[in-house]
């Protein structure tokens, strides 16, 4: 079994953090150390899926978890599909003054394509990144695309209503 935990403080409100984490990062700066990021579903309810990715140089490990329970701002997650026999995670978010504390705990069990000792070495160097500014950029692009679609839809409806 391999475990990892991390707490980070973000200079965004609790509501903003939870909303921005529903967008995948637009881009990531990859350095010498591996990074783990996850993307929350739009609704934080039991049964929804969370996508996880570890990027270590050119190696990418991806998997999906299912939210098993939600208590306030705390999510308990279990493995849906991935390169492990078992995976659990707990994510919780707390407002602290003008910041939001993001706390994550991960447990990995039974690896299919990497030895446990190799994976433990990888995890020991890995940091969870939130990349909120990069995700915010992705959010802004998605909102702009949706606005454009709405405008085109209304223009199309308007022109069809006046045709004939």
mmCIF file of C-alpha atoms in Angstrom:
data_model
loop_
_atom_site.group_PDB
_atom_site.id
_atom_site.type_symbol
_atom_site.label_atom_id
_atom_site.label_comp_id
_atom_site.label_asym_id
_atom_site.label_seq_id
_atom_site.Cartn_x
_atom_site.Cartn_y
_atom_site.Cartn_z
ATOM 1 C CA UNK A 1 0.000 0.000 0.000
ATOM 2 C CA UNK A 2 1.245 3.475 -0.916
ATOM 3 C CA UNK A 3 -0.121 6.600 0.754
ATOM 4 C CA UNK A 4 0.134 10.309 0.088
ATOM 5 C CA UNK A 5 -1.358 13.386 1.723
ATOM 6 C CA UNK A 6 -1.046 17.099 1.148
ATOM 7 C CA UNK A 7 -2.624 20.331 2.371
ATOM 8 C CA UNK A 8 -2.373 23.555 0.369
ATOM 9 C CA UNK A 9 -3.847 27.014 0.782
ATOM 10 C CA UNK A 10 -5.309 28.784 -2.223
ATOM 11 C CA UNK A 11 -6.051 32.511 -2.477
ATOM 12 C CA UNK A 12 -9.535 31.902 -3.873
ATOM 13 C CA UNK A 13 -12.834 31.601 -2.003
ATOM 14 C CA UNK A 14 -14.166 28.151 -1.117
ATOM 15 C CA UNK A 15 -16.953 28.442 -3.720
ATOM 16 C CA UNK A 16 -14.474 29.539 -6.409
ATOM 17 C CA UNK A 17 -12.054 26.686 -5.641
ATOM 18 C CA UNK A 18 -14.816 24.075 -5.889
ATOM 19 C CA UNK A 19 -16.094 25.571 -9.151
ATOM 20 C CA UNK A 20 -12.670 26.073 -10.774
ATOM 21 C CA UNK A 21 -11.592 22.483 -9.934
ATOM 22 C CA UNK A 22 -14.348 21.259 -12.296
ATOM 23 C CA UNK A 23 -12.224 22.433 -15.234
ATOM 24 C CA UNK A 24 -9.118 20.601 -16.425
ATOM 25 C CA UNK A 25 -5.990 22.775 -16.396
ATOM 26 C CA UNK A 26 -5.444 24.564 -19.695
ATOM 27 C CA UNK A 27 -1.690 23.972 -19.448
ATOM 28 C CA UNK A 28 0.737 22.695 -16.850
ATOM 29 C CA UNK A 29 4.372 23.538 -16.249
ATOM 30 C CA UNK A 30 6.046 20.171 -15.819
ATOM 31 C CA UNK A 31 9.317 20.212 -13.929
ATOM 32 C CA UNK A 32 11.642 17.586 -12.517
ATOM 33 C CA UNK A 33 9.117 16.380 -9.922
ATOM 34 C CA UNK A 34 5.941 14.495 -10.812
ATOM 35 C CA UNK A 35 2.602 16.230 -10.299
ATOM 36 C CA UNK A 36 -0.872 14.898 -9.588
ATOM 37 C CA UNK A 37 -3.997 16.808 -10.516
ATOM 38 C CA UNK A 38 -7.660 15.934 -10.463
ATOM 39 C CA UNK A 39 -10.811 17.332 -12.012
ATOM 40 C CA UNK A 40 -14.017 17.412 -10.000
ATOM 41 C CA UNK A 41 -17.447 16.778 -11.527
ATOM 42 C CA UNK A 42 -19.910 19.685 -11.881
ATOM 43 C CA UNK A 43 -22.035 18.245 -9.058
ATOM 44 C CA UNK A 44 -20.369 16.955 -5.899
ATOM 45 C CA UNK A 45 -22.730 14.073 -5.176
ATOM 46 C CA UNK A 46 -22.287 10.356 -4.588
ATOM 47 C CA UNK A 47 -21.888 8.423 -7.841
ATOM 48 C CA UNK A 48 -20.182 11.226 -9.788
ATOM 49 C CA UNK A 49 -16.679 10.638 -11.195
ATOM 50 C CA UNK A 50 -13.374 12.389 -10.526
ATOM 51 C CA UNK A 51 -10.577 12.181 -13.093
ATOM 52 C CA UNK A 52 -7.005 11.874 -11.773
ATOM 53 C CA UNK A 53 -3.678 12.204 -13.580
ATOM 54 C CA UNK A 54 -0.054 11.911 -12.512
ATOM 55 C CA UNK A 55 2.431 13.447 -14.944
ATOM 56 C CA UNK A 56 6.043 12.377 -14.460
ATOM 57 C CA UNK A 57 8.096 13.597 -17.396
ATOM 58 C CA UNK A 58 6.748 11.729 -20.419
ATOM 59 C CA UNK A 59 4.942 9.134 -18.266
ATOM 60 C CA UNK A 60 1.258 9.727 -17.583
ATOM 61 C CA UNK A 61 -0.809 7.633 -15.186
ATOM 62 C CA UNK A 62 -4.564 8.254 -15.334
ATOM 63 C CA UNK A 63 -7.502 6.768 -13.472
ATOM 64 C CA UNK A 64 -11.069 7.522 -12.468
ATOM 65 C CA UNK A 65 -12.633 7.535 -9.028
ATOM 66 C CA UNK A 66 -16.265 7.503 -7.972
ATOM 67 C CA UNK A 67 -17.510 9.697 -5.150
ATOM 68 C CA UNK A 68 -18.861 7.331 -2.506
ATOM 69 C CA UNK A 69 -19.962 9.906 0.036
ATOM 70 C CA UNK A 70 -20.141 13.664 0.477
ATOM 71 C CA UNK A 71 -20.263 15.239 3.930
ATOM 72 C CA UNK A 72 -20.243 19.020 3.854
ATOM 73 C CA UNK A 73 -17.080 19.944 1.938
ATOM 74 C CA UNK A 74 -15.525 16.483 2.316
ATOM 75 C CA UNK A 75 -15.536 13.859 -0.462
ATOM 76 C CA UNK A 76 -14.739 10.162 -0.042
ATOM 77 C CA UNK A 77 -13.702 8.509 -3.314
ATOM 78 C CA UNK A 78 -13.065 4.923 -4.409
ATOM 79 C CA UNK A 79 -11.578 3.497 -7.586
ATOM 80 C CA UNK A 80 -13.763 3.172 -10.659
ATOM 81 C CA UNK A 81 -11.132 2.320 -13.273
ATOM 82 C CA UNK A 82 -7.364 2.518 -13.370
ATOM 83 C CA UNK A 83 -3.987 0.834 -13.068
ATOM 84 C CA UNK A 84 -4.550 -0.243 -9.452
ATOM 85 C CA UNK A 85 -6.595 -2.932 -7.729
ATOM 86 C CA UNK A 86 -7.562 -0.430 -5.071
ATOM 87 C CA UNK A 87 -7.607 3.309 -4.634
ATOM 88 C CA UNK A 88 -9.277 5.588 -2.109
ATOM 89 C CA UNK A 89 -9.088 9.330 -1.694
ATOM 90 C CA UNK A 90 -10.473 11.912 0.654
ATOM 91 C CA UNK A 91 -10.664 15.528 -0.453
ATOM 92 C CA UNK A 92 -11.886 18.328 1.763
ATOM 93 C CA UNK A 93 -11.975 22.046 1.428
ATOM 94 C CA UNK A 94 -12.217 24.644 4.207
ATOM 95 C CA UNK A 95 -12.534 28.415 4.118
ATOM 96 C CA UNK A 96 -9.829 30.016 6.269
ATOM 97 C CA UNK A 97 -10.023 33.784 6.203
ATOM 98 C CA UNK A 98 -9.493 34.919 2.606
ATOM 99 C CA UNK A 99 -7.979 31.554 1.678
ATOM 100 C CA UNK A 100 -9.223 28.025 1.087
ATOM 101 C CA UNK A 101 -7.420 25.023 2.534
ATOM 102 C CA UNK A 102 -7.387 22.066 0.131
ATOM 103 C CA UNK A 103 -6.601 18.783 1.883
ATOM 104 C CA UNK A 104 -6.077 15.526 0.004
ATOM 105 C CA UNK A 105 -5.297 11.984 1.161
ATOM 106 C CA UNK A 106 -4.672 9.119 -1.260
ATOM 107 C CA UNK A 107 -4.174 5.379 -0.758
ATOM 108 C CA UNK A 108 -3.089 3.139 -3.646
ATOM 109 C CA UNK A 109 -3.073 -0.690 -3.606
ATOM 110 C CA UNK A 110 -2.089 -3.395 -6.066
ATOM 111 C CA UNK A 111 -0.334 -1.987 -9.113
ATOM 112 C CA UNK A 112 -0.783 -3.551 -12.533
ATOM 113 C CA UNK A 113 2.018 -2.097 -14.654
ATOM 114 C CA UNK A 114 4.586 -0.784 -12.146
ATOM 115 C CA UNK A 115 6.066 -2.346 -9.022
ATOM 116 C CA UNK A 116 4.904 -1.051 -5.652
ATOM 117 C CA UNK A 117 8.424 0.109 -4.756
ATOM 118 C CA UNK A 118 8.740 2.055 -8.047
ATOM 119 C CA UNK A 119 5.319 3.615 -7.484
ATOM 120 C CA UNK A 120 6.194 4.514 -3.877
ATOM 121 C CA UNK A 121 9.379 6.232 -5.099
ATOM 122 C CA UNK A 122 7.278 8.144 -7.653
ATOM 123 C CA UNK A 123 4.650 9.166 -5.087
ATOM 124 C CA UNK A 124 7.315 10.290 -2.614
ATOM 125 C CA UNK A 125 8.348 12.941 -5.180
ATOM 126 C CA UNK A 126 4.810 13.815 -6.328
ATOM 127 C CA UNK A 127 2.915 16.961 -5.360
ATOM 128 C CA UNK A 128 -0.768 17.693 -5.870
ATOM 129 C CA UNK A 129 -1.140 20.786 -8.001
ATOM 130 C CA UNK A 130 -4.336 22.766 -8.246
ATOM 131 C CA UNK A 131 -3.321 25.059 -11.126
ATOM 132 C CA UNK A 132 -6.286 27.306 -10.365
ATOM 133 C CA UNK A 133 -5.189 30.104 -12.685
ATOM 134 C CA UNK A 134 -4.717 27.638 -15.550
ATOM 135 C CA UNK A 135 -8.137 26.117 -14.809
ATOM 136 C CA UNK A 136 -9.644 29.608 -14.594
ATOM 137 C CA UNK A 137 -8.315 30.273 -18.117
ATOM 138 C CA UNK A 138 -9.961 27.030 -19.302
ATOM 139 C CA UNK A 139 -13.205 28.114 -17.620
ATOM 140 C CA UNK A 140 -13.113 31.500 -19.368
ATOM 141 C CA UNK A 141 -12.559 29.845 -22.762
ATOM 142 C CA UNK A 142 -15.446 27.423 -22.169
ATOM 143 C CA UNK A 143 -17.743 30.270 -21.110
ATOM 144 C CA UNK A 144 -16.765 32.278 -24.206
ATOM 145 C CA UNK A 145 -17.474 29.285 -26.464
ATOM 146 C CA UNK A 146 -20.865 28.733 -24.791
ATOM 147 C CA UNK A 147 -21.735 32.425 -25.179
ATOM 148 C CA UNK A 148 -20.801 32.263 -28.859
ATOM 149 C CA UNK A 149 -22.995 29.172 -29.337
ATOM 150 C CA UNK A 150 -25.913 30.925 -27.630
ATOM 151 C CA UNK A 151 -25.452 34.002 -29.822
ATOM 152 C CA UNK A 152 -25.333 31.892 -32.993
ATOM 153 C CA UNK A 153 -28.386 29.946 -31.846
ATOM 154 C CA UNK A 154 -30.364 33.145 -31.267
ATOM 155 C CA UNK A 155 -29.190 34.623 -34.589
ATOM 156 C CA UNK A 156 -30.212 31.436 -36.355
ATOM 157 C CA UNK A 157 -33.610 31.414 -34.651
ATOM 158 C CA UNK A 158 -34.109 35.097 -35.437
ATOM 159 C CA UNK A 159 -33.237 34.686 -39.127
ATOM 160 C CA UNK A 160 -35.499 31.634 -39.483
ATOM 161 C CA UNK A 161 -38.383 33.490 -37.819
ATOM 162 C CA UNK A 162 -38.093 36.364 -40.322
ATOM 163 C CA UNK A 163 -37.583 34.176 -43.400
ATOM 164 C CA UNK A 164 -40.425 33.714 -45.830
#
